[in-house]
Amino acid sequence: MSLAEHLTELRARLVKCTLAVLVLGGVSLVFARPIFGVLMKPVLAALPPEARSLVYTSGIEEINVLMKVGVYCGIFLTTPVILWQIWGFVSPGLYPEERRYASPFVIFGSLAFMLGAAFCYFAVLPSMFQFLLNEEEAAAVESRMDVARMRTEDALRFLRLGDAERAGQLAKEATSALVSAGDGMLDEPEVVPSESVELAARLEGLGKLLDATADGFGVPSRLVLKQAVEKRVVAAEAFGRKDYAVAAAAMDEAASLLAGVAPTRTEELAGLWKLEKELATGHARHEALRWTRPMLTMNEQLSLVLVLLLAFGVIFELPLVMALLGVVGVVKSKWLFKYQRHAFVVCLIAAAILTPTGDVVNLSLMAGPMLLCYELGVVAVWLIERRRSKTEVDPSISPAP
């Protein structure tokens, strides 16, 4: 065939690939929204529960995103067709026995692409978005705060049942855990914790403590509880005027009045109030650490996820492409072994460029499969050459299909 005939055949095969992408992409458009939801699961899982949403910044962005989902799904589903057309284009230059590799090339190529995309989706994306969207120090504070809140809720439940002794034990455990965690695990946040945030949390905690005490000790304590509630009202009014010193003092007075509800359980009630104050301090500190908030757009996150999925799909195709080049005779295993160290450096540089994070874990998740796929490709080329040399020595040995 002349060069013009080769170009004509290439154009025809590209047209077939394009038509396949358009047809399968059009079908995918019907299911674009649920597919988009599946693709965004690793992103949303890394966000705080109260902020698990994506925004769009223009009226047509959502439609563009869904159309992009359809197109990329068409490309993904058309992988077998694309591989078959590639094989059909290069097969005229192969020996008849080498053309038997057509079916394995298409089947294993499609499986490799899907395996690469699955590895990216389940192994790389969750850890990557956790690193990108969660500040490590804030995550540590939040984890300890969640544990302390659960213990506090259990302590208040025991107090409602009248078991102040058990409530006090849980309060001591939670308080000691919070204090020990705050002493040595964290640096000072860049933003000073807000006093208003802390006092608002204290007001809420004091209200829960008053309610639990009223349920646990009943009618005889109504007069004292009424006085404590009045003090909380004074604290709320002072808080509204931003007179935080008066508000803090009024809350302490309200908590001290609880000693008159159960004189034998003064220590336990004081411990519960101390726990509520520690929780409020931790809450303010956590809010100070989270002074930046992610606001993710649909288009940007979809582009990032799709690029990574396609990148890993292509990376997992590397052994098959190298084997194909070995069959054609473009590359030799001796040459690949010689420049193996250079290939490792190139793989690491490519992984560093493609990985959007700077941590070692995600870099390893990208570079590791890339290096492994390169080694598998080298072995595949070596096996093909060995099989070919045996065939040349003994023509009775036919290549395995």
Short mmCIF file of C-alpha atoms in Angstrom, two decimals:
data_model
loop_
_atom_site.label_atom_id
_atom_site.label_comp_id
_atom_site.label_asym_id
_atom_site.label_seq_id
_atom_site.Cartn_x
_atom_site.Cartn_y
_atom_site.Cartn_z
CA MET A 1 0.00 0.00 0.00
CA SER A 2 1.13 3.51 -0.75
CA LEU A 3 1.28 6.29 1.85
CA ALA A 4 -1.97 7.76 0.56
CA GLU A 5 -3.68 4.38 0.91
CA HIS A 6 -2.39 4.04 4.47
CA LEU A 7 -3.73 7.49 5.32
CA THR A 8 -7.08 6.63 3.73
CA GLU A 9 -7.33 3.48 5.80
CA LEU A 10 -6.35 5.41 8.95
CA ARG A 11 -9.07 7.96 8.27
CA ALA A 12 -11.65 5.23 7.80
CA ARG A 13 -10.72 3.59 11.08
CA LEU A 14 -10.78 6.92 12.92
CA VAL A 15 -14.27 7.56 11.52
CA LYS A 16 -15.41 4.18 12.82
CA CYS A 17 -14.00 4.95 16.28
CA THR A 18 -15.68 8.37 16.27
CA LEU A 19 -19.05 6.92 15.28
CA ALA A 20 -18.78 4.29 18.01
CA VAL A 21 -17.99 7.00 20.59
CA LEU A 22 -20.95 9.10 19.42
CA VAL A 23 -23.40 6.19 19.52
CA LEU A 24 -22.34 4.84 22.92
CA GLY A 25 -21.94 8.38 24.26
CA GLY A 26 -25.49 9.19 23.20
CA VAL A 27 -26.77 6.13 25.03
CA SER A 28 -24.75 7.11 28.10
CA LEU A 29 -26.39 10.54 28.15
CA VAL A 30 -29.62 8.89 29.29
CA PHE A 31 -27.85 7.72 32.46
CA ALA A 32 -25.48 10.69 32.77
CA ARG A 33 -26.76 11.97 36.13
CA PRO A 34 -26.51 8.65 38.07
CA ILE A 35 -23.12 8.00 36.43
CA PHE A 36 -21.96 11.43 37.55
CA GLY A 37 -23.12 10.62 41.08
CA VAL A 38 -21.06 7.44 41.09
CA LEU A 39 -17.98 9.27 39.80
CA MET A 40 -18.29 11.93 42.49
CA LYS A 41 -18.64 9.52 45.43
CA PRO A 42 -14.92 9.69 46.38
CA VAL A 43 -15.12 13.50 46.31
CA LEU A 44 -18.26 13.77 48.42
CA ALA A 45 -17.05 11.14 50.91
CA ALA A 46 -14.02 13.32 51.71
CA LEU A 47 -16.19 16.35 52.55
CA PRO A 48 -17.77 17.00 55.98
CA PRO A 49 -21.30 15.51 56.26
CA GLU A 50 -22.91 18.95 56.37
CA ALA A 51 -21.10 20.13 53.22
CA ARG A 52 -21.36 17.18 50.85
CA SER A 53 -22.46 19.01 47.74
CA LEU A 54 -21.01 20.41 44.52
CA VAL A 55 -21.83 23.80 43.07
CA TYR A 56 -22.11 25.12 39.53
CA THR A 57 -21.20 28.67 38.61
CA SER A 58 -23.24 29.18 35.45
CA GLY A 59 -26.66 28.24 34.19
CA ILE A 60 -25.36 25.81 31.57
CA GLU A 61 -22.54 24.25 33.61
CA GLU A 62 -24.68 21.37 34.84
CA ILE A 63 -25.76 20.52 31.29
CA ASN A 64 -22.16 20.73 30.07
CA VAL A 65 -21.05 18.42 32.86
CA LEU A 66 -23.67 15.82 31.99
CA MET A 67 -22.73 16.01 28.30
CA LYS A 68 -19.07 15.54 29.23
CA VAL A 69 -20.03 12.49 31.28
CA GLY A 70 -21.77 11.05 28.23
CA VAL A 71 -18.78 11.66 25.94
CA TYR A 72 -16.25 10.16 28.32
CA CYS A 73 -18.48 7.17 28.99
CA GLY A 74 -18.67 6.70 25.23
CA ILE A 75 -14.87 6.69 25.04
CA PHE A 76 -14.67 4.26 27.94
CA LEU A 77 -17.22 1.86 26.44
CA THR A 78 -15.65 2.12 22.99
CA THR A 79 -12.28 0.82 24.23
CA PRO A 80 -12.73 -2.63 22.58
CA VAL A 81 -13.67 -0.97 19.29
CA ILE A 82 -10.69 1.39 19.43
CA LEU A 83 -8.29 -1.47 20.20
CA TRP A 84 -9.75 -3.55 17.38
CA GLN A 85 -9.27 -0.70 14.91
CA ILE A 86 -5.69 -0.20 16.10
CA TRP A 87 -4.99 -3.88 15.58
CA GLY A 88 -6.66 -3.81 12.18
CA PHE A 89 -4.42 -0.93 11.13
CA VAL A 90 -1.13 -2.60 12.13
CA SER A 91 -2.02 -6.20 11.29
CA PRO A 92 -1.14 -5.96 7.53
CA GLY A 93 2.50 -5.55 8.59
CA LEU A 94 2.48 -8.75 10.65
CA TYR A 95 3.13 -12.37 9.74
CA PRO A 96 0.04 -14.58 9.41
CA GLU A 97 0.85 -16.41 12.66
CA GLU A 98 1.27 -13.08 14.49
CA ARG A 99 -2.21 -11.97 13.45
CA ARG A 100 -3.60 -14.62 15.76
CA TYR A 101 -2.93 -12.23 18.62
CA ALA A 102 -5.85 -10.03 17.56
CA SER A 103 -8.45 -11.44 19.93
CA PRO A 104 -6.11 -11.57 22.98
CA PHE A 105 -5.01 -8.01 22.21
CA VAL A 106 -8.59 -6.68 22.21
CA ILE A 107 -9.78 -8.74 25.18
CA PHE A 108 -6.80 -8.17 27.45
CA GLY A 109 -6.52 -4.55 26.36
CA SER A 110 -10.11 -3.85 27.37
CA LEU A 111 -9.67 -5.70 30.66
CA ALA A 112 -6.44 -3.82 31.40
CA PHE A 113 -8.10 -0.47 30.77
CA MET A 114 -11.03 -1.31 33.05
CA LEU A 115 -8.66 -2.67 35.71
CA GLY A 116 -6.66 0.56 35.65
CA ALA A 117 -9.78 2.70 35.95
CA ALA A 118 -11.08 0.51 38.81
CA PHE A 119 -7.74 0.73 40.63
CA CYS A 120 -7.84 4.52 40.35
CA TYR A 121 -11.46 4.74 41.53
CA PHE A 122 -11.20 2.43 44.53
CA ALA A 123 -7.56 2.88 45.63
CA VAL A 124 -6.30 6.29 44.48
CA LEU A 125 -9.25 8.70 44.48
CA PRO A 126 -10.45 8.15 48.09
CA SER A 127 -7.02 8.69 49.65
CA MET A 128 -6.22 11.55 47.28
CA PHE A 129 -9.37 13.54 48.07
CA GLN A 130 -9.02 12.83 51.78
CA PHE A 131 -5.57 14.41 51.59
CA LEU A 132 -6.72 17.34 49.45
CA LEU A 133 -9.95 18.24 51.25
CA ASN A 134 -9.12 17.52 54.88
CA GLU A 135 -6.54 19.36 56.92
CA GLU A 136 -4.75 16.72 59.00
CA GLU A 137 -4.72 18.67 62.25
CA ALA A 138 -8.40 19.61 61.97
CA ALA A 139 -9.27 15.99 61.22
CA ALA A 140 -7.43 14.86 64.38
CA VAL A 141 -9.35 17.38 66.51
CA GLU A 142 -12.66 16.40 64.93
CA SER A 143 -12.04 12.71 65.58
CA ARG A 144 -11.37 13.28 69.28
CA MET A 145 -14.29 15.66 69.55
CA ASP A 146 -16.65 13.06 68.09
CA VAL A 147 -15.54 10.49 70.68
CA ALA A 148 -15.92 13.02 73.50
CA ARG A 149 -19.40 14.04 72.29
CA MET A 150 -20.58 10.43 72.29
CA ARG A 151 -19.32 9.92 75.84
CA THR A 152 -20.98 13.16 76.91
CA GLU A 153 -24.31 12.07 75.45
CA ASP A 154 -24.06 8.77 77.32
CA ALA A 155 -23.20 10.61 80.54
CA LEU A 156 -26.26 12.83 80.16
CA ARG A 157 -28.43 9.78 79.54
CA PHE A 158 -27.26 8.25 82.81
CA LEU A 159 -27.96 11.57 84.52
CA ARG A 160 -31.53 11.55 83.18
CA LEU A 161 -31.94 8.08 84.69
CA GLY A 162 -30.77 9.41 88.08
CA ASP A 163 -27.41 7.56 87.98
CA ALA A 164 -25.18 10.57 88.65
CA GLU A 165 -22.29 8.36 89.75
CA ARG A 166 -22.01 6.62 86.38
CA ALA A 167 -22.50 9.94 84.58
CA GLY A 168 -19.63 11.42 86.58
CA GLN A 169 -17.33 8.50 85.67
CA LEU A 170 -17.98 8.97 81.96
CA ALA A 171 -17.48 12.72 82.30
CA LYS A 172 -14.07 12.20 83.94
CA GLU A 173 -12.95 9.83 81.20
CA ALA A 174 -14.06 12.17 78.41
CA THR A 175 -12.53 15.24 80.10
CA SER A 176 -9.16 13.57 80.70
CA ALA A 177 -9.06 12.38 77.08
CA LEU A 178 -9.80 15.88 75.77
CA VAL A 179 -7.30 17.59 78.06
CA SER A 180 -4.48 15.11 77.35
CA ALA A 181 -5.14 15.35 73.61
CA GLY A 182 -5.09 19.14 73.66
CA ASP A 183 -1.87 19.41 75.65
CA GLY A 184 0.60 17.86 73.26
CA MET A 185 -0.87 16.82 69.98
CA LEU A 186 -1.54 20.14 68.24
CA ASP A 187 0.13 23.38 67.37
CA GLU A 188 -1.61 26.69 67.74
CA PRO A 189 -4.06 27.35 64.88
CA GLU A 190 -3.31 30.13 62.42
CA VAL A 191 -6.61 31.81 63.35
CA VAL A 192 -7.37 32.63 67.00
CA PRO A 193 -10.37 30.59 68.23
CA SER A 194 -13.51 32.71 68.40
CA GLU A 195 -14.76 33.49 71.90
CA SER A 196 -18.32 33.81 70.63
CA VAL A 197 -18.22 30.33 69.10
CA GLU A 198 -16.94 28.86 72.37
CA LEU A 199 -19.55 30.62 74.52
CA ALA A 200 -22.36 29.65 72.14
CA ALA A 201 -21.30 26.01 72.51
CA ARG A 202 -21.20 26.46 76.30
CA LEU A 203 -24.73 27.84 76.32
CA GLU A 204 -25.95 24.84 74.36
CA GLY A 205 -24.10 22.43 76.67
CA LEU A 206 -25.49 24.12 79.78
CA GLY A 207 -29.01 23.76 78.42
CA LYS A 208 -28.49 20.00 77.87
CA LEU A 209 -27.08 19.64 81.37
CA LEU A 210 -30.05 21.46 82.92
CA ASP A 211 -32.54 19.32 80.99
CA ALA A 212 -30.81 16.09 82.02
CA THR A 213 -30.68 17.18 85.67
CA ALA A 214 -34.38 18.05 85.65
CA ASP A 215 -35.27 14.64 84.23
CA GLY A 216 -33.03 12.77 86.64
CA PHE A 217 -33.89 14.44 89.94
CA GLY A 218 -37.55 15.33 89.45
CA VAL A 219 -39.91 17.68 91.26
CA PRO A 220 -38.02 18.31 94.53
CA SER A 221 -35.32 20.18 92.65
CA ARG A 222 -37.62 22.44 90.66
CA LEU A 223 -36.91 25.61 92.63
CA VAL A 224 -33.14 25.31 92.34
CA LEU A 225 -33.40 24.38 88.67
CA LYS A 226 -35.57 27.42 88.05
CA GLN A 227 -32.86 29.64 89.53
CA ALA A 228 -30.24 27.93 87.34
CA VAL A 229 -32.39 28.47 84.26
CA GLU A 230 -32.79 32.13 85.15
CA LYS A 231 -29.01 32.45 85.28
CA ARG A 232 -28.80 30.82 81.84
CA VAL A 233 -31.30 33.40 80.54
CA VAL A 234 -29.05 36.15 81.93
CA ALA A 235 -26.08 34.53 80.20
CA ALA A 236 -27.97 34.35 76.90
CA GLU A 237 -28.93 38.02 77.11
CA ALA A 238 -25.34 39.01 77.87
CA PHE A 239 -24.16 36.88 74.97
CA GLY A 240 -26.59 38.69 72.69
CA ARG A 241 -25.07 42.01 73.82
CA LYS A 242 -21.60 40.53 73.18
CA ASP A 243 -20.77 40.96 76.85
CA TYR A 244 -18.89 37.69 76.94
CA ALA A 245 -17.36 38.08 80.39
CA VAL A 246 -20.81 38.50 82.03
CA ALA A 247 -22.17 35.60 79.97
CA ALA A 248 -19.36 33.27 81.08
CA ALA A 249 -19.78 34.24 84.73
CA ALA A 250 -23.57 33.74 84.60
CA MET A 251 -23.14 30.29 83.09
CA ASP A 252 -20.71 29.29 85.84
CA GLU A 253 -23.19 30.50 88.45
CA ALA A 254 -25.97 28.48 86.82
CA ALA A 255 -23.78 25.37 86.88
CA SER A 256 -22.84 25.94 90.53
CA LEU A 257 -26.53 26.15 91.46
CA LEU A 258 -26.92 22.56 90.32
CA ALA A 259 -25.07 21.51 93.47
CA GLY A 260 -28.26 22.32 95.38
CA VAL A 261 -30.22 19.83 93.29
CA ALA A 262 -28.26 16.85 94.60
CA PRO A 263 -25.85 17.86 97.39
CA THR A 264 -24.33 14.35 97.45
CA ARG A 265 -23.53 14.51 93.74
CA THR A 266 -21.89 17.92 93.58
CA GLU A 267 -18.60 16.54 92.27
CA GLU A 268 -20.26 14.60 89.44
CA LEU A 269 -22.34 17.57 88.33
CA ALA A 270 -19.28 19.82 88.43
CA GLY A 271 -17.43 17.29 86.33
CA LEU A 272 -20.17 17.28 83.73
CA TRP A 273 -20.05 21.08 83.50
CA LYS A 274 -16.26 20.96 83.16
CA LEU A 275 -16.70 18.48 80.31
CA GLU A 276 -19.17 20.78 78.55
CA LYS A 277 -16.66 23.64 78.82
CA GLU A 278 -13.86 21.48 77.42
CA LEU A 279 -16.10 20.45 74.54
CA ALA A 280 -16.90 24.09 73.82
CA THR A 281 -13.19 24.95 73.80
CA GLY A 282 -12.45 22.07 71.46
CA HIS A 283 -15.29 23.11 69.17
CA ALA A 284 -13.93 26.66 68.94
CA ARG A 285 -10.44 25.33 68.24
CA HIS A 286 -11.77 23.05 65.54
CA GLU A 287 -13.59 25.92 63.87
CA ALA A 288 -10.40 27.99 64.00
CA LEU A 289 -8.44 25.21 62.31
CA ARG A 290 -11.08 24.95 59.58
CA TRP A 291 -10.89 28.60 58.60
CA THR A 292 -10.74 27.58 54.94
CA ARG A 293 -13.66 25.72 53.35
CA PRO A 294 -13.75 23.83 50.04
CA MET A 295 -16.30 25.00 47.50
CA LEU A 296 -16.04 22.49 44.68
CA THR A 297 -17.57 22.98 41.26
CA MET A 298 -19.07 20.16 39.24
CA ASN A 299 -16.98 20.79 36.14
CA GLU A 300 -13.58 20.98 37.86
CA GLN A 301 -14.08 17.84 39.95
CA LEU A 302 -15.42 15.85 37.01
CA SER A 303 -12.44 16.87 34.86
CA LEU A 304 -10.00 15.86 37.60
CA VAL A 305 -11.65 12.47 38.18
CA LEU A 306 -11.96 11.66 34.46
CA VAL A 307 -8.36 12.63 33.70
CA LEU A 308 -7.11 10.35 36.47
CA LEU A 309 -9.37 7.47 35.42
CA LEU A 310 -8.19 7.72 31.81
CA ALA A 311 -4.56 8.12 32.91
CA PHE A 312 -4.66 4.94 34.96
CA GLY A 313 -6.50 3.12 32.19
CA VAL A 314 -3.74 4.08 29.74
CA ILE A 315 -1.02 3.16 32.25
CA PHE A 316 -2.43 -0.34 32.62
CA GLU A 317 -2.37 -0.64 28.81
CA LEU A 318 1.42 -0.19 28.84
CA PRO A 319 2.35 -3.91 28.94
CA LEU A 320 0.01 -4.64 26.04
CA VAL A 321 1.35 -1.76 23.95
CA MET A 322 4.93 -2.83 24.62
CA ALA A 323 4.05 -6.41 23.68
CA LEU A 324 2.48 -5.16 20.45
CA LEU A 325 5.60 -3.15 19.64
CA GLY A 326 7.65 -6.25 20.40
CA VAL A 327 5.56 -8.30 17.99
CA VAL A 328 6.01 -5.70 15.27
CA GLY A 329 9.74 -5.53 16.06
CA VAL A 330 9.88 -1.87 16.99
CA VAL A 331 11.37 -2.51 20.45
CA LYS A 332 13.76 -5.16 21.73
CA SER A 333 13.95 -6.59 25.23
CA LYS A 334 17.72 -6.02 25.29
CA TRP A 335 17.19 -2.31 24.69
CA LEU A 336 14.42 -2.16 27.33
CA PHE A 337 16.64 -3.84 29.92
CA LYS A 338 19.52 -1.52 29.08
CA TYR A 339 17.49 1.64 29.70
CA GLN A 340 15.47 0.26 32.59
CA ARG A 341 16.84 2.74 35.12
CA HIS A 342 16.04 5.63 32.81
CA ALA A 343 12.51 4.31 32.42
CA PHE A 344 12.10 4.23 36.21
CA VAL A 345 13.10 7.89 36.44
CA VAL A 346 10.70 8.82 33.64
CA CYS A 347 7.88 6.91 35.38
CA LEU A 348 8.52 8.71 38.65
CA ILE A 349 8.58 12.11 36.94
CA ALA A 350 5.36 11.31 35.06
CA ALA A 351 3.70 10.13 38.27
CA ALA A 352 4.76 13.33 40.07
CA ILE A 353 3.27 15.43 37.25
CA LEU A 354 0.01 13.48 37.01
CA THR A 355 -0.55 13.22 40.78
CA PRO A 356 -2.39 16.36 41.97
CA THR A 357 -1.21 15.92 45.56
CA GLY A 358 2.24 16.22 47.06
CA ASP A 359 2.12 13.34 49.53
CA VAL A 360 4.16 10.17 49.22
CA VAL A 361 1.17 7.82 49.45
CA ASN A 362 -0.64 9.08 46.36
CA LEU A 363 2.64 9.40 44.45
CA SER A 364 3.36 5.75 45.25
CA LEU A 365 -0.13 4.72 44.17
CA MET A 366 0.57 6.31 40.79
CA ALA A 367 4.24 5.37 40.33
CA GLY A 368 3.93 1.80 41.66
CA PRO A 369 1.48 0.52 39.00
CA MET A 370 3.37 2.45 36.32
CA LEU A 371 6.67 0.75 37.19
CA LEU A 372 4.96 -2.63 37.51
CA CYS A 373 3.30 -2.25 34.12
CA TYR A 374 6.63 -1.33 32.55
CA GLU A 375 8.26 -4.44 34.02
CA LEU A 376 5.38 -6.59 32.78
CA GLY A 377 5.83 -5.07 29.32
CA VAL A 378 9.55 -5.88 29.35
CA VAL A 379 8.84 -9.47 30.34
CA ALA A 380 6.16 -9.74 27.63
CA VAL A 381 8.60 -8.51 24.95
CA TRP A 382 11.24 -10.94 26.18
CA LEU A 383 8.81 -13.88 26.02
CA ILE A 384 7.73 -12.91 22.51
CA GLU A 385 11.33 -12.75 21.32
CA ARG A 386 12.14 -16.07 22.95
CA ARG A 387 9.13 -17.71 21.31
CA ARG A 388 10.07 -16.20 17.96
CA SER A 389 13.67 -17.45 18.20
CA LYS A 390 12.46 -20.98 18.97
CA THR A 391 10.17 -20.82 15.95
CA GLU A 392 13.05 -19.77 13.70
CA VAL A 393 15.22 -22.64 14.98
CA ASP A 394 12.44 -25.25 14.74
CA PRO A 395 9.76 -24.23 12.19
CA SER A 396 7.53 -27.07 13.42
CA ILE A 397 6.83 -25.00 16.60
CA SER A 398 3.91 -22.74 15.88
CA PRO A 399 3.21 -19.68 18.02
CA ALA A 400 0.44 -20.02 20.54
CA PRO A 401 -2.66 -18.06 19.56
#
